mmCIF file of C-alpha atoms in Angstrom:
data_model
loop_
_atom_site.group_PDB
_atom_site.id
_atom_site.type_symbol
_atom_site.label_atom_id
_atom_site.label_comp_id
_atom_site.label_asym_id
_atom_site.label_seq_id
_atom_site.Cartn_x
_atom_site.Cartn_y
_atom_site.Cartn_z
ATOM 1 C CA UNK A 31 4.594 3.981 1.834
ATOM 2 C CA UNK A 32 2.598 6.871 3.198
ATOM 3 C CA UNK A 33 3.830 8.780 5.937
ATOM 4 C CA UNK A 34 1.532 11.166 8.298
ATOM 5 C CA UNK A 35 0.895 12.709 11.229
ATOM 6 C CA UNK A 36 -2.013 12.110 13.480
ATOM 7 C CA UNK A 37 -3.175 15.719 12.558
ATOM 8 C CA UNK A 38 -6.059 17.140 10.242
ATOM 9 C CA UNK A 39 -3.981 18.978 7.744
ATOM 10 C CA UNK A 40 -1.865 15.249 6.753
ATOM 11 C CA UNK A 41 -5.234 13.458 6.888
ATOM 12 C CA UNK A 42 -6.587 15.562 4.243
ATOM 13 C CA UNK A 43 -3.267 15.642 2.308
ATOM 14 C CA UNK A 44 -3.209 11.866 2.927
ATOM 15 C CA UNK A 45 -6.509 11.120 1.561
ATOM 16 C CA UNK A 46 -6.160 12.897 -2.101
ATOM 17 C CA UNK A 47 -2.826 11.055 -2.139
ATOM 18 C CA UNK A 48 -4.365 7.487 -1.370
ATOM 19 C CA UNK A 49 -7.675 8.189 -3.764
ATOM 20 C CA UNK A 50 -4.593 8.986 -6.791
ATOM 21 C CA UNK A 51 -2.937 5.793 -5.695
ATOM 22 C CA UNK A 52 -6.082 3.504 -6.166
ATOM 23 C CA UNK A 53 -6.773 5.103 -9.393
ATOM 24 C CA UNK A 54 -3.358 4.328 -10.784
ATOM 25 C CA UNK A 55 -3.655 0.908 -9.322
ATOM 26 C CA UNK A 56 -0.719 0.695 -7.090
ATOM 27 C CA UNK A 57 -0.309 -2.423 -5.917
ATOM 28 C CA UNK A 58 0.864 -2.117 -2.224
ATOM 29 C CA UNK A 59 0.105 0.918 -0.218
ATOM 30 C CA UNK A 60 1.307 1.051 3.640
ATOM 31 C CA UNK A 61 0.802 3.773 6.228
ATOM 32 C CA UNK A 62 2.793 4.655 8.675
ATOM 33 C CA UNK A 63 1.743 7.491 11.331
ATOM 34 C CA UNK A 64 4.477 9.692 12.790
ATOM 35 C CA UNK A 65 4.843 11.441 15.732
ATOM 36 C CA UNK A 66 2.019 9.459 17.946
ATOM 37 C CA UNK A 67 1.492 10.913 21.541
ATOM 38 C CA UNK A 68 1.907 7.137 23.458
ATOM 39 C CA UNK A 69 -1.345 7.253 24.846
ATOM 40 C CA UNK A 70 -3.120 7.141 21.583
ATOM 41 C CA UNK A 71 -0.998 4.887 19.907
ATOM 42 C CA UNK A 72 -3.834 1.860 19.299
ATOM 43 C CA UNK A 73 -6.676 4.415 19.081
ATOM 44 C CA UNK A 74 -4.603 6.251 15.915
ATOM 45 C CA UNK A 75 -3.799 3.231 14.278
ATOM 46 C CA UNK A 76 -7.263 1.559 13.930
ATOM 47 C CA UNK A 77 -8.835 5.371 13.458
ATOM 48 C CA UNK A 78 -6.455 5.576 10.002
ATOM 49 C CA UNK A 79 -6.883 2.039 9.141
ATOM 50 C CA UNK A 80 -10.739 2.872 8.849
ATOM 51 C CA UNK A 81 -10.342 6.161 7.627
ATOM 52 C CA UNK A 82 -8.472 5.232 4.409
ATOM 53 C CA UNK A 83 -9.008 0.989 4.358
ATOM 54 C CA UNK A 84 -5.427 0.629 4.224
ATOM 55 C CA UNK A 85 -2.684 -1.030 6.153
ATOM 56 C CA UNK A 86 -0.855 1.011 9.249
ATOM 57 C CA UNK A 87 2.181 -0.735 8.975
ATOM 58 C CA UNK A 88 3.758 1.428 11.562
ATOM 59 C CA UNK A 89 2.779 3.806 14.379
ATOM 60 C CA UNK A 90 6.210 5.838 15.534
ATOM 61 C CA UNK A 91 5.730 7.286 18.895
ATOM 62 C CA UNK A 92 6.514 10.685 19.741
ATOM 63 C CA UNK A 93 10.271 11.054 20.717
ATOM 64 C CA UNK A 94 12.327 13.729 22.126
ATOM 65 C CA UNK A 95 15.563 12.561 21.170
ATOM 66 C CA UNK A 96 14.187 11.910 17.264
ATOM 67 C CA UNK A 97 12.813 16.295 17.798
ATOM 68 C CA UNK A 98 16.011 17.100 19.367
ATOM 69 C CA UNK A 99 18.635 15.806 16.755
ATOM 70 C CA UNK A 100 16.240 18.028 14.251
ATOM 71 C CA UNK A 101 17.562 16.226 11.003
ATOM 72 C CA UNK A 102 21.333 17.062 12.096
ATOM 73 C CA UNK A 103 22.325 13.479 11.622
ATOM 74 C CA UNK A 104 20.715 9.562 11.324
ATOM 75 C CA UNK A 105 18.354 8.855 14.153
ATOM 76 C CA UNK A 106 19.179 5.465 14.059
ATOM 77 C CA UNK A 107 23.056 5.686 14.175
ATOM 78 C CA UNK A 108 23.090 8.239 17.191
ATOM 79 C CA UNK A 109 20.495 5.533 19.031
ATOM 80 C CA UNK A 110 20.878 2.080 17.907
ATOM 81 C CA UNK A 111 19.237 0.673 20.854
ATOM 82 C CA UNK A 112 16.322 3.192 21.051
ATOM 83 C CA UNK A 113 12.636 1.419 20.582
ATOM 84 C CA UNK A 114 11.740 4.074 17.677
ATOM 85 C CA UNK A 115 15.029 2.806 15.870
ATOM 86 C CA UNK A 116 14.083 -0.894 16.262
ATOM 87 C CA UNK A 117 10.808 -0.290 15.012
ATOM 88 C CA UNK A 118 12.303 1.219 12.138
ATOM 89 C CA UNK A 119 14.330 -1.884 11.514
ATOM 90 C CA UNK A 120 10.962 -3.788 11.728
ATOM 91 C CA UNK A 121 9.141 -1.661 9.413
ATOM 92 C CA UNK A 122 12.099 -1.942 6.910
ATOM 93 C CA UNK A 123 12.486 -5.435 7.039
ATOM 94 C CA UNK A 124 8.509 -5.707 6.254
ATOM 95 C CA UNK A 125 8.947 -3.947 3.189
ATOM 96 C CA UNK A 126 11.804 -5.467 1.884
ATOM 97 C CA UNK A 127 10.486 -9.153 2.608
#
């Protein structure tokens, strides 16, 4: 699972990481795009999948609650009913299946 944000610096770093993973024959690679503006969710998913020829397992929207928490706690425990928490749970189920 590679996690990136929708910005040019992350695109460059992810490109290098994906290339190395392919050279190492990593059997399964998924991408998760984090902090995406709600209005760009579908566009970002399509762009990333095309750019890296790799499945995007999740696109996580920007969340003011997540940003405000500022790594001072566990988001899903603080906000168990938040849509982002539900997305994290779906992603965890997918990865662990």
